[in-house]
Short mmCIF file of C-alpha atoms and ligand atoms in Angstrom, two decimals:
data_model
loop_
_atom_site.label_atom_id
_atom_site.label_comp_id
_atom_site.label_asym_id
_atom_site.label_seq_id
_atom_site.Cartn_x
_atom_site.Cartn_y
_atom_site.Cartn_z
CA MET I 1 -22.76 67.19 29.13
CA ASN I 2 -21.12 70.55 29.89
CA ARG I 3 -22.47 72.85 32.62
CA PHE I 4 -22.08 76.63 32.75
CA LYS I 5 -23.19 78.79 35.65
CA GLY I 6 -24.02 82.46 35.15
CA LEU I 7 -26.42 85.21 36.09
CA SER I 8 -30.15 84.62 35.91
CA ILE I 9 -31.63 87.32 33.66
CA SER I 10 -35.12 86.00 33.06
CA GLY I 11 -36.74 82.99 34.71
CA GLY I 12 -38.07 79.80 33.17
CA LYS I 13 -36.60 76.59 31.78
CA VAL I 14 -36.26 75.57 28.18
CA HIS I 15 -34.51 73.03 26.02
CA GLY I 16 -33.75 73.55 22.34
CA ALA I 17 -31.25 74.00 19.52
CA VAL I 18 -28.77 76.86 19.37
CA CYS I 19 -28.91 79.82 16.99
CA LEU I 20 -25.69 81.85 17.07
CA TYR I 21 -25.75 85.61 16.98
CA SER I 22 -22.60 87.60 16.42
CA ALA I 23 -22.33 91.33 16.89
CA HIS I 24 -19.07 91.18 14.94
CA LYS I 25 -19.19 93.50 11.97
CA HIS I 26 -17.48 92.64 8.74
CA ALA I 27 -13.92 93.99 8.53
CA ASP I 28 -13.01 96.37 5.75
CA THR I 29 -11.97 94.54 2.62
CA THR I 30 -8.52 94.91 1.27
CA VAL I 31 -7.92 95.40 -2.43
CA ARG I 32 -6.99 92.26 -4.34
CA LEU I 33 -5.75 92.86 -7.85
CA ILE I 34 -7.06 90.49 -10.52
CA ALA I 35 -5.96 89.46 -13.99
CA GLU I 36 -7.98 90.63 -17.01
CA THR I 37 -9.18 87.07 -17.50
CA GLU I 38 -10.85 87.21 -14.09
CA ILE I 39 -13.00 90.30 -14.80
CA ALA I 40 -16.00 88.34 -16.03
CA PHE I 41 -15.82 86.02 -13.03
CA GLU I 42 -15.73 88.93 -10.54
CA ILE I 43 -18.67 90.62 -12.27
CA GLU I 44 -20.63 87.39 -12.14
CA ARG I 45 -19.87 87.07 -8.40
CA LEU I 46 -21.08 90.63 -7.96
CA ASP I 47 -24.32 89.98 -9.87
CA ASN I 48 -25.01 86.81 -7.90
CA ALA I 49 -24.44 88.60 -4.59
CA VAL I 50 -26.73 91.45 -5.68
CA ASP I 51 -29.45 88.94 -6.56
CA GLU I 52 -29.07 87.15 -3.24
CA CYS I 53 -29.20 90.38 -1.22
CA ALA I 54 -32.18 91.71 -3.19
CA LYS I 55 -34.12 88.53 -2.39
CA GLU I 56 -33.15 88.78 1.28
CA LEU I 57 -34.28 92.39 1.48
CA GLU I 58 -37.55 91.55 -0.23
CA GLN I 59 -38.11 88.82 2.33
CA PHE I 60 -37.22 91.14 5.23
CA THR I 61 -39.63 93.77 3.92
CA ALA I 62 -42.47 91.26 3.89
CA ASP I 63 -41.53 89.76 7.29
CA VAL I 64 -41.16 93.10 9.03
CA ARG I 65 -44.39 94.44 7.50
CA GLU I 66 -46.22 91.49 8.95
CA ARG I 67 -44.44 91.30 12.32
CA VAL I 68 -43.85 94.96 13.13
CA GLY I 69 -45.59 97.30 10.72
CA ALA I 70 -45.56 98.95 7.31
CA ALA I 71 -43.54 101.98 8.44
CA GLU I 72 -40.75 99.81 9.86
CA SER I 73 -40.63 97.64 6.73
CA GLU I 74 -39.91 100.62 4.49
CA ILE I 75 -36.30 100.69 5.59
CA PHE I 76 -35.65 97.37 3.86
CA SER I 77 -37.50 98.24 0.71
CA ALA I 78 -35.53 101.53 0.52
CA GLN I 79 -32.31 99.54 0.93
CA ARG I 80 -33.35 97.21 -1.88
CA HIS I 81 -33.76 100.22 -4.16
CA ILE I 82 -30.30 101.44 -3.25
CA LEU I 83 -28.87 97.96 -3.88
CA LEU I 84 -30.43 97.80 -7.35
CA ASP I 85 -29.53 101.35 -8.32
CA LYS I 86 -28.33 101.10 -11.93
CA THR I 87 -25.82 103.95 -11.68
CA ILE I 88 -24.12 102.52 -8.62
CA LEU I 89 -23.94 99.01 -10.09
CA ALA I 90 -22.58 100.25 -13.41
CA THR I 91 -19.92 102.23 -11.56
CA ILE I 92 -18.89 99.16 -9.56
CA ARG I 93 -18.64 97.03 -12.72
CA ALA I 94 -16.58 99.75 -14.41
CA HIS I 95 -14.30 99.90 -11.38
CA ILE I 96 -13.67 96.14 -11.50
CA THR I 97 -12.91 96.36 -15.22
CA THR I 98 -10.66 99.40 -15.24
CA GLU I 99 -8.94 99.10 -11.86
CA LEU I 100 -8.69 95.29 -12.03
CA THR I 101 -9.83 94.75 -8.46
CA ASN I 102 -11.93 92.07 -6.80
CA ALA I 103 -15.66 92.68 -6.36
CA GLU I 104 -15.47 93.21 -2.56
CA SER I 105 -13.05 96.11 -2.81
CA ALA I 106 -14.96 97.67 -5.75
CA VAL I 107 -18.18 97.55 -3.70
CA ALA I 108 -16.42 99.00 -0.66
CA ARG I 109 -14.91 101.80 -2.74
CA ILE I 110 -17.94 102.87 -4.78
CA PHE I 111 -20.56 102.51 -2.06
CA GLY I 112 -18.16 104.28 0.28
CA GLN I 113 -18.02 107.26 -2.11
CA PHE I 114 -21.81 107.50 -2.28
CA GLU I 115 -22.02 107.19 1.50
CA GLU I 116 -19.59 110.10 1.95
CA ARG I 117 -21.56 112.23 -0.48
CA PHE I 118 -24.79 111.73 1.44
CA LEU I 119 -23.08 112.20 4.77
CA ALA I 120 -21.94 115.67 3.70
CA MET I 121 -25.50 116.82 2.89
CA SER I 122 -27.06 119.45 5.11
CA ASP I 123 -30.55 117.93 5.07
CA MET I 124 -30.83 115.55 8.04
CA LEU I 125 -33.11 113.07 6.26
CA LEU I 126 -30.71 112.80 3.32
CA ARG I 127 -27.81 112.43 5.73
CA GLU I 128 -29.59 109.47 7.27
CA ARG I 129 -29.70 107.79 3.85
CA SER I 130 -25.93 107.36 4.19
CA THR I 131 -26.61 104.81 6.94
CA ASP I 132 -28.78 102.81 4.54
CA ILE I 133 -26.08 102.96 1.89
CA GLY I 134 -23.56 101.75 4.50
CA GLU I 135 -25.80 98.86 5.45
CA VAL I 136 -26.27 97.83 1.83
CA ARG I 137 -22.50 97.97 1.34
CA HIS I 138 -22.02 95.82 4.40
CA ARG I 139 -24.65 93.30 3.32
CA LEU I 140 -23.22 93.00 -0.18
CA ILE I 141 -19.64 92.55 1.02
CA SER I 142 -20.76 89.98 3.58
CA SER I 143 -22.57 88.10 0.88
CA LEU I 144 -19.54 88.20 -1.44
CA ALA I 145 -17.21 87.09 1.33
CA GLY I 146 -19.63 84.48 2.65
CA THR I 147 -19.71 86.03 6.14
CA ARG I 148 -22.60 87.57 7.98
CA ALA I 149 -22.93 89.78 11.01
CA GLY I 150 -25.94 89.24 13.19
CA PHE I 151 -27.70 85.87 13.21
CA ASN I 152 -25.25 83.43 11.88
CA CYS I 153 -26.98 80.12 11.39
CA ALA I 154 -24.24 78.18 9.70
CA GLY I 155 -25.69 75.36 7.69
CA LEU I 156 -29.16 76.83 7.48
CA HIS I 157 -30.11 78.09 4.07
CA LYS I 158 -32.21 80.90 5.49
CA CYS I 159 -31.41 82.41 8.87
CA SER I 160 -34.25 81.84 11.30
CA ARG I 161 -33.37 84.81 13.54
CA GLY I 162 -33.66 82.57 16.53
CA ARG I 163 -37.10 81.23 15.63
CA ASP I 164 -37.83 78.16 17.79
CA ARG I 165 -34.24 78.20 18.95
CA ILE I 166 -32.09 79.34 21.84
CA ILE I 167 -29.97 82.32 20.88
CA VAL I 168 -26.36 82.21 22.04
CA ALA I 169 -24.53 85.52 21.71
CA GLU I 170 -21.42 87.24 22.95
CA GLU I 171 -23.44 90.08 24.37
CA LEU I 172 -26.99 90.80 25.41
CA THR I 173 -27.75 93.88 23.34
CA ALA I 174 -30.90 95.87 22.67
CA ASP I 175 -30.06 95.62 18.97
CA MET I 176 -30.15 91.83 19.06
CA MET I 177 -33.39 91.82 20.99
CA VAL I 178 -35.26 94.00 18.53
CA HIS I 179 -34.01 92.06 15.50
CA MET I 180 -34.74 88.57 16.67
CA ASP I 181 -38.05 86.88 16.00
CA SER I 182 -39.28 87.74 19.49
CA SER I 183 -42.52 85.81 19.30
CA ARG I 184 -40.71 82.53 18.66
CA VAL I 185 -37.29 82.74 20.38
CA ARG I 186 -37.20 80.06 23.10
CA GLY I 187 -34.26 81.17 25.22
CA ILE I 188 -31.24 83.48 25.36
CA VAL I 189 -27.72 82.77 26.59
CA THR I 190 -24.93 85.34 26.51
CA GLU I 191 -21.36 85.82 27.67
CA LYS I 192 -21.84 89.44 28.78
CA GLY I 193 -24.73 91.67 29.89
CA GLY I 194 -26.18 92.59 33.28
CA VAL I 195 -29.57 92.00 34.75
CA GLY I 196 -30.47 95.70 34.53
CA SER I 197 -29.74 96.16 30.82
CA HIS I 198 -32.56 97.01 28.46
CA ALA I 199 -32.06 93.77 26.60
CA ALA I 200 -32.59 91.90 29.89
CA MET I 201 -35.80 93.79 30.45
CA ILE I 202 -37.08 92.95 27.00
CA ALA I 203 -36.31 89.26 27.68
CA ARG I 204 -38.25 89.41 30.94
CA SER I 205 -41.19 91.21 29.41
CA LEU I 206 -41.35 88.60 26.66
CA GLY I 207 -41.07 85.82 29.25
CA ILE I 208 -38.03 84.29 27.52
CA PRO I 209 -35.73 82.33 29.87
CA ALA I 210 -32.31 84.00 29.77
CA VAL I 211 -28.90 83.56 31.41
CA SER I 212 -25.90 85.86 31.05
CA GLY I 213 -22.32 86.12 32.30
CA LEU I 214 -21.27 82.75 30.81
CA ARG I 215 -17.70 83.29 29.67
CA GLY I 216 -16.68 80.91 26.90
CA VAL I 217 -20.16 79.66 26.08
CA TYR I 218 -20.18 81.20 22.60
CA SER I 219 -17.21 79.17 21.45
CA ALA I 220 -18.36 76.06 23.32
CA VAL I 221 -21.45 75.62 21.14
CA SER I 222 -22.19 75.66 17.46
CA CYS I 223 -25.29 76.35 15.43
CA GLY I 224 -27.78 73.57 16.19
CA SER I 225 -26.12 72.33 19.46
CA SER I 226 -28.56 71.03 22.05
CA LEU I 227 -28.89 73.30 25.09
CA LEU I 228 -30.91 73.36 28.28
CA VAL I 229 -31.34 76.80 29.84
CA ASP I 230 -32.46 77.15 33.44
CA GLY I 231 -33.24 80.83 33.83
CA ASP I 232 -34.26 80.30 37.47
CA THR I 233 -30.87 79.05 38.64
CA GLY I 234 -28.68 80.68 35.99
CA GLU I 235 -27.43 77.32 34.72
CA VAL I 236 -26.91 76.21 31.14
CA PHE I 237 -26.22 72.63 30.02
CA ILE I 238 -24.73 71.73 26.66
CA ASP I 239 -25.79 68.41 25.13
CA PRO I 240 -27.97 67.24 28.03
CA ASP I 241 -29.31 63.68 27.77
CA GLU I 242 -33.01 62.91 27.54
CA ARG I 243 -33.35 61.74 31.14
CA PHE I 244 -31.76 64.96 32.45
CA ILE I 245 -34.06 67.10 30.28
CA VAL I 246 -37.17 65.34 31.59
CA GLU I 247 -35.99 65.69 35.21
CA ARG I 248 -35.29 69.41 34.82
CA ILE I 249 -38.32 70.27 32.71
CA PRO I 250 -40.99 67.76 33.72
CA ASP I 251 -43.87 69.53 31.95
CA PRO I 252 -42.65 72.14 29.46
CA ASP I 253 -46.14 73.46 28.73
CA SER I 254 -47.39 73.83 32.29
CA PHE I 255 -48.54 77.35 32.99
CA SER I 256 -51.00 78.43 35.61
CA ASP I 257 -53.15 81.35 34.57
CA ALA I 258 -55.29 81.31 37.71
CA ALA I 259 -53.61 84.52 38.85
CA CYS I 260 -54.57 86.30 35.60
CA HIS I 261 -57.98 87.10 37.00
CA LEU I 262 -56.75 88.99 40.04
CA GLU I 263 -57.53 92.69 40.45
CA SER I 264 -55.29 95.20 42.22
CA PRO I 265 -56.22 95.89 45.86
CA ALA I 266 -58.26 99.10 46.41
CA GLY I 267 -56.21 102.28 46.17
CA ILE I 268 -53.30 100.50 44.48
CA SER I 269 -52.52 100.39 40.76
CA VAL I 270 -50.45 97.65 39.23
CA MET I 271 -49.59 98.79 35.74
CA ALA I 272 -47.39 97.35 33.00
CA ASN I 273 -44.25 98.60 31.31
CA ALA I 274 -44.40 98.32 27.53
CA SER I 275 -42.20 98.80 24.49
CA SER I 276 -44.56 97.75 21.70
CA ILE I 277 -48.22 97.50 20.77
CA GLU I 278 -47.95 93.77 21.45
CA ASP I 279 -46.89 94.51 25.05
CA VAL I 280 -49.87 96.84 25.45
CA ARG I 281 -52.23 94.15 24.15
CA ASN I 282 -50.75 91.65 26.62
CA ALA I 283 -51.21 94.16 29.42
CA SER I 284 -54.85 94.65 28.43
CA THR I 285 -55.44 90.90 28.31
CA ILE I 286 -54.43 90.56 31.94
CA ARG I 287 -56.28 93.80 32.75
CA ALA I 288 -53.26 95.72 34.05
CA ASP I 289 -54.35 99.10 35.42
CA GLY I 290 -52.61 100.96 32.59
CA ILE I 291 -49.19 101.39 31.04
CA GLY I 292 -46.97 103.11 33.58
CA LEU I 293 -44.05 103.36 31.16
CA PHE I 294 -44.18 103.16 27.39
CA ARG I 295 -40.58 103.18 26.12
CA THR I 296 -41.01 105.06 22.83
CA GLU I 297 -37.34 104.82 21.85
CA ILE I 298 -37.79 101.11 21.08
CA LEU I 299 -39.98 102.11 18.12
CA PHE I 300 -37.01 103.95 16.60
CA LEU I 301 -34.58 101.18 17.47
CA ARG I 302 -36.79 98.72 15.60
CA ALA I 303 -37.36 100.96 12.60
CA GLU I 304 -33.65 101.90 12.45
CA ARG I 305 -34.56 105.39 11.39
CA LEU I 306 -36.41 108.44 12.59
CA LEU I 307 -40.14 108.39 12.01
CA GLY I 308 -42.17 111.34 10.83
CA GLU I 309 -45.00 112.98 12.77
CA ASP I 310 -47.76 111.10 10.92
CA GLU I 311 -46.13 107.69 11.30
CA GLN I 312 -45.47 108.26 14.99
CA SER I 313 -48.94 109.59 15.63
CA ASP I 314 -50.55 106.56 13.94
CA TYR I 315 -48.43 104.27 16.05
CA TYR I 316 -49.20 106.03 19.36
CA ARG I 317 -52.87 106.03 18.45
CA GLN I 318 -52.74 102.24 18.06
CA VAL I 319 -51.09 102.07 21.49
CA MET I 320 -53.95 104.07 23.02
CA VAL I 321 -56.53 101.91 21.28
CA ALA I 322 -54.82 98.75 22.55
CA ALA I 323 -54.89 100.17 26.09
CA HIS I 324 -58.70 100.17 26.04
CA GLY I 325 -59.21 103.44 27.88
CA ARG I 326 -56.62 102.79 30.57
CA PRO I 327 -53.94 105.46 31.06
CA VAL I 328 -50.67 105.26 29.14
CA THR I 329 -47.57 107.21 30.11
CA PHE I 330 -45.45 107.84 27.04
CA ARG I 331 -41.83 108.41 27.85
CA LEU I 332 -40.21 110.65 25.23
CA MET I 333 -37.39 108.84 23.45
CA ASP I 334 -34.68 107.90 25.91
CA ILE I 335 -31.70 107.54 23.63
CA GLY I 336 -28.17 106.81 24.74
CA GLY I 337 -26.62 104.42 27.25
CA ASP I 338 -27.25 100.92 25.93
CA LYS I 339 -29.85 102.20 23.44
CA GLU I 340 -27.85 103.52 20.54
CA LEU I 341 -29.49 104.76 17.35
CA PRO I 342 -26.60 104.31 14.88
CA PHE I 343 -28.46 106.18 12.15
CA LEU I 344 -28.28 109.40 14.20
CA ARG I 345 -24.51 109.24 13.98
CA ILE I 346 -23.93 110.57 17.45
CA GLU I 347 -20.21 110.58 18.04
CA LYS I 348 -18.96 107.45 19.77
CA GLU I 349 -18.85 108.22 23.48
CA GLU I 350 -16.35 106.91 26.02
CA ASN I 351 -19.07 106.75 28.69
CA PRO I 352 -22.44 106.50 26.96
CA PHE I 353 -24.34 106.08 30.25
CA LEU I 354 -22.94 109.45 31.30
CA GLY I 355 -23.22 110.96 27.86
CA PHE I 356 -25.62 112.55 25.44
CA ARG I 357 -28.71 110.70 26.61
CA GLY I 358 -32.27 111.15 27.85
CA ALA I 359 -33.33 114.74 28.49
CA ARG I 360 -29.96 116.05 27.24
CA PHE I 361 -30.47 114.39 23.90
CA LEU I 362 -34.01 115.78 23.61
CA LEU I 363 -32.94 119.34 24.40
CA GLY I 364 -30.03 119.02 21.97
CA ASN I 365 -32.37 117.87 19.17
CA PRO I 366 -35.34 120.25 19.23
CA ASP I 367 -36.60 119.03 15.83
CA ILE I 368 -36.79 115.41 16.96
CA LEU I 369 -38.39 116.48 20.23
CA GLU I 370 -40.99 118.67 18.54
CA THR I 371 -41.93 115.96 16.03
CA GLN I 372 -42.51 113.45 18.80
CA VAL I 373 -44.43 115.83 21.03
CA ARG I 374 -46.66 116.96 18.16
CA ALA I 375 -47.35 113.32 17.26
CA LEU I 376 -48.48 112.71 20.84
CA VAL I 377 -50.43 115.95 21.27
CA ARG I 378 -52.47 115.07 18.17
CA LEU I 379 -54.03 112.23 20.19
CA CYS I 380 -55.72 114.77 22.45
CA ASP I 381 -58.67 114.70 20.05
CA GLN I 382 -59.59 111.43 21.80
CA TRP I 383 -57.65 111.10 25.03
CA THR I 384 -55.79 112.92 27.77
CA ILE I 385 -52.14 112.21 27.03
CA ARG I 386 -49.36 111.72 29.57
CA ILE I 387 -45.84 112.70 28.52
CA MET I 388 -42.83 111.82 30.62
CA PHE I 389 -39.26 113.15 30.42
CA PRO I 390 -36.39 110.66 30.79
CA MET I 391 -33.16 111.16 32.75
CA ILE I 392 -33.98 114.58 34.17
CA ILE I 393 -30.89 115.86 35.99
CA ASP I 394 -32.25 118.97 37.71
CA ALA I 395 -35.14 121.42 38.01
CA PRO I 396 -33.96 123.93 35.35
CA GLN I 397 -33.62 121.16 32.78
CA HIS I 398 -37.08 119.86 33.66
CA ARG I 399 -38.51 123.39 33.45
CA LYS I 400 -37.10 123.80 29.92
CA LEU I 401 -38.76 120.61 28.73
CA VAL I 402 -42.09 121.50 30.35
CA ALA I 403 -41.97 124.93 28.67
CA LEU I 404 -41.16 123.39 25.29
CA VAL I 405 -44.05 120.92 25.52
CA ARG I 406 -46.48 123.55 26.78
CA GLY I 407 -45.39 125.87 23.95
CA ILE I 408 -46.08 123.17 21.35
CA VAL I 409 -49.49 122.44 22.89
CA ASP I 410 -50.35 126.16 22.68
CA LYS I 411 -49.15 126.40 19.09
CA MET I 412 -51.38 123.46 18.19
CA GLY I 413 -54.36 125.15 19.83
CA ILE I 414 -54.96 122.26 22.25
CA ASP I 415 -56.37 122.71 25.73
CA GLN I 416 -53.40 122.45 28.17
CA SER I 417 -55.44 120.31 30.56
CA LYS I 418 -55.45 117.51 27.97
CA ILE I 419 -51.69 117.07 28.40
CA LYS I 420 -50.12 115.87 31.63
CA VAL I 421 -46.36 116.16 31.98
CA GLY I 422 -44.11 114.32 34.40
CA ALA I 423 -40.48 113.72 35.21
CA MET I 424 -38.67 110.46 35.64
CA ILE I 425 -36.59 110.57 38.77
CA GLU I 426 -33.58 108.46 37.98
CA THR I 427 -30.58 110.58 38.87
CA PRO I 428 -29.39 111.55 42.37
CA SER I 429 -29.27 115.22 41.33
CA ALA I 430 -32.94 115.20 40.31
CA PHE I 431 -33.74 113.71 43.69
CA MET I 432 -31.83 116.55 45.38
CA GLN I 433 -34.18 119.05 43.69
CA ILE I 434 -37.26 116.91 43.97
CA ASP I 435 -39.45 119.62 45.56
CA GLU I 436 -38.90 122.05 42.69
CA ILE I 437 -39.39 119.33 40.07
CA ALA I 438 -42.58 118.08 41.75
CA ALA I 439 -43.91 121.65 41.82
CA GLU I 440 -43.83 121.77 38.02
CA SER I 441 -45.05 118.26 37.28
CA ASP I 442 -48.46 116.62 36.99
CA PHE I 443 -46.92 113.32 38.12
CA LEU I 444 -43.59 111.70 38.96
CA SER I 445 -42.23 108.29 38.14
CA ILE I 446 -39.20 106.67 39.72
CA GLY I 447 -36.81 104.99 37.31
CA SER I 448 -35.14 102.84 39.93
CA ASN I 449 -32.97 100.99 37.39
CA ASP I 450 -31.05 104.13 36.56
CA LEU I 451 -31.44 105.68 40.00
CA THR I 452 -29.62 102.64 41.45
CA GLN I 453 -27.02 102.79 38.70
CA TYR I 454 -26.17 106.44 39.30
CA MET I 455 -26.58 106.45 43.06
CA PHE I 456 -24.04 103.64 43.56
CA ALA I 457 -21.90 104.27 40.48
CA VAL I 458 -22.64 100.74 39.30
CA ASP I 459 -23.10 99.98 35.60
CA ARG I 460 -26.50 98.32 35.27
CA SER I 461 -25.37 96.35 32.18
CA ASN I 462 -22.17 94.95 33.63
CA ALA I 463 -22.46 91.46 35.09
CA LEU I 464 -19.09 91.88 36.84
CA VAL I 465 -20.39 94.56 39.20
CA SER I 466 -23.92 93.24 39.62
CA GLY I 467 -23.14 92.42 43.27
CA ASP I 468 -23.24 96.16 44.02
CA TYR I 469 -26.52 96.66 42.21
CA ASN I 470 -28.61 96.34 45.34
CA PRO I 471 -32.26 97.46 45.32
CA ASP I 472 -32.39 96.72 49.03
CA HIS I 473 -29.81 99.33 49.99
CA PRO I 474 -31.01 101.76 52.71
CA VAL I 475 -29.56 104.72 50.78
CA LEU I 476 -31.86 103.93 47.86
CA TRP I 477 -34.83 103.49 50.16
CA SER I 478 -34.26 106.82 51.84
CA ALA I 479 -34.33 108.45 48.37
CA LEU I 480 -37.53 106.56 47.48
CA SER I 481 -39.23 107.81 50.65
CA GLY I 482 -38.05 111.34 49.96
CA ILE I 483 -39.54 111.25 46.45
CA ALA I 484 -42.83 109.82 47.76
CA LYS I 485 -43.04 112.58 50.39
CA ALA I 486 -42.31 115.33 47.86
CA ALA I 487 -45.07 114.04 45.59
CA ALA I 488 -47.53 113.82 48.49
CA ALA I 489 -46.69 117.39 49.55
CA LYS I 490 -47.59 118.66 46.07
CA ASN I 491 -50.57 116.32 45.85
CA ILE I 492 -49.40 114.62 42.67
CA PRO I 493 -49.24 110.87 41.99
CA VAL I 494 -45.91 109.06 42.06
CA SER I 495 -45.22 105.69 40.50
CA ILE I 496 -42.22 103.43 40.23
CA CYS I 497 -41.45 101.83 36.89
CA GLY I 498 -38.03 100.29 37.50
CA GLU I 499 -37.55 96.53 37.76
CA MET I 500 -37.43 96.50 41.55
CA ALA I 501 -41.18 97.17 41.68
CA GLY I 502 -41.74 93.59 40.48
CA MET I 503 -39.20 91.88 42.73
CA PRO I 504 -40.60 89.51 45.35
CA GLY I 505 -41.25 91.31 48.62
CA MET I 506 -40.81 94.81 47.19
CA PRO I 507 -44.40 95.77 46.22
CA GLN I 508 -45.74 95.95 49.79
CA ARG I 509 -42.66 97.80 51.04
CA LEU I 510 -43.05 100.39 48.28
CA ILE I 511 -46.72 100.85 49.08
CA ASP I 512 -45.86 101.24 52.76
CA ILE I 513 -43.65 104.24 51.97
CA GLY I 514 -46.38 105.84 49.86
CA ILE I 515 -45.67 104.64 46.32
CA LYS I 516 -49.03 103.21 45.35
CA ILE I 517 -48.61 102.93 41.60
CA LEU I 518 -46.32 100.10 40.56
CA SER I 519 -45.44 99.54 36.92
CA VAL I 520 -43.84 96.20 36.11
CA SER I 521 -43.34 93.94 33.13
CA SER I 522 -46.76 92.56 32.10
CA LYS I 523 -45.56 89.03 32.90
CA LEU I 524 -45.30 90.13 36.53
CA VAL I 525 -48.57 92.02 36.99
CA SER I 526 -50.51 89.00 38.24
CA ARG I 527 -47.73 87.85 40.54
CA VAL I 528 -47.44 91.32 42.11
CA ARG I 529 -51.20 91.49 42.62
CA GLY I 530 -51.20 88.03 44.16
CA GLU I 531 -48.41 89.05 46.52
CA LEU I 532 -50.28 92.18 47.61
CA ILE I 533 -53.49 90.30 48.21
CA VAL I 534 -51.69 87.71 50.35
CA THR I 535 -49.96 90.38 52.46
CA ALA I 536 -53.13 92.51 52.86
C1 PEP S 1 -35.43 103.00 34.94
O1 PEP S 1 -34.34 103.53 34.72
O2 PEP S 1 -35.74 102.50 36.04
C2 PEP S 1 -36.44 102.92 33.88
C3 PEP S 1 -37.63 102.43 34.11
O3 PEP S 1 -36.07 103.33 32.64
P1 PEP S 1 -35.14 102.43 31.69
O4 PEP S 1 -34.99 101.10 32.35
O5 PEP S 1 -35.81 102.34 30.38
O6 PEP S 1 -33.87 103.20 31.65
MG1 MG S 2 -34.05 104.78 32.98
#
């Protein structure tokens, strides 16, 4: 038995078989010249690969429609159409025949030409199609070459995307988290990725035991290896024997739900953070006091494309319905940092956490912003809607966003009182102008994950520097008190939606400094309430 010790990302213990995930993308294919006698063979390989990929995409379309939604599944059915496009396939066959090249290089060449053509188009939606063409090219070449990026279950006929398995990956990425079969993944083990990354948060909100920072683990296991993950201690054991498994995990199904019936103490709200309708349903089941943070960008990450106003509005409406009348704070898409949307083709940044993200991205993309705001404002026919701006850096930037939203509300002829706007305070500079920002907000919410990151110049996703990521630091607490005081002075509510709100011992301390709305992962709502009741 081999033992690895890393960083605990999400608690819980589990034993199971490994599913490998590789973020490695297929390398460009080099041209291999063939003899005329090989033409028929190469064309047959091409046709077989096309068949295989078409079946895969058909399966994905059905799976995603069932698991995520019809809108999200369209991406795969669109890609299947591209794959089966008669003109493109005929051009590839002609290329093999006339240029005498192998199928991989003909696919790379011809698909590449179509991709370039779409990329040069002025219409944004058409430009986005180039990403689909690129993905089809990649899929087809991987199939021809017998390699696959992403879930890489060697030996399994059909990749299970981690279903009933423990995923082992080089890196804990948001991309991996949204593409795995989240309802059935049993555990996650990675070489890199910090406790504050978005992928880590998703793992915690799903209640999946996870350990990171385990150098060498990826090459130490293979698909199907037996693994025991202890997310409480940060340990991982390869090939544990039966006796060890029973000692470590005496009763794998034990779960106490006694705490699920707790209510929040009077005057305190314990809300849930959510990234999907499923999360909102879970929050309603345990009667959380609302959704303090709905991360809308995850919708786009899952769909791998931009969604139109109707699609978004339908989705947000389902969120509101699932919340059963409790308030939901929708954060406008917070793109950038560790949440990349490759289809937007934002230039690769040296420092994405300091780059074109959050409020900057929204102001730089007024069309995307307007579509999302309109989709949300449409819900005012039934509810009062709360809209929150991510990564505000100062009062003028906040003012611009408020004006844009208010302008859209006016244009749509909706009563302004039906829309509440608020700023996330997650940069030191926003804190420095907190009075001005509070004066123009209906509410504030503290994003302590990013506030800690920027205050101490410590990358929240980097396990190497996690020792400096200290939610107990007095500097952070003096900022938290300052924000609470500014909100009280303007008589507006302030919440905290960063991970620290759910850490043992923190809830009461936050309440003591005047932050009475805590928003935590729904798995933690009951524990936080229990803690508050005990300390009351
Ligand atoms: C935060 O930064 O604390 C926060 C809640 O936002 P996110 O984790 O999505 O960046
Ligand atoms: Mg943040």
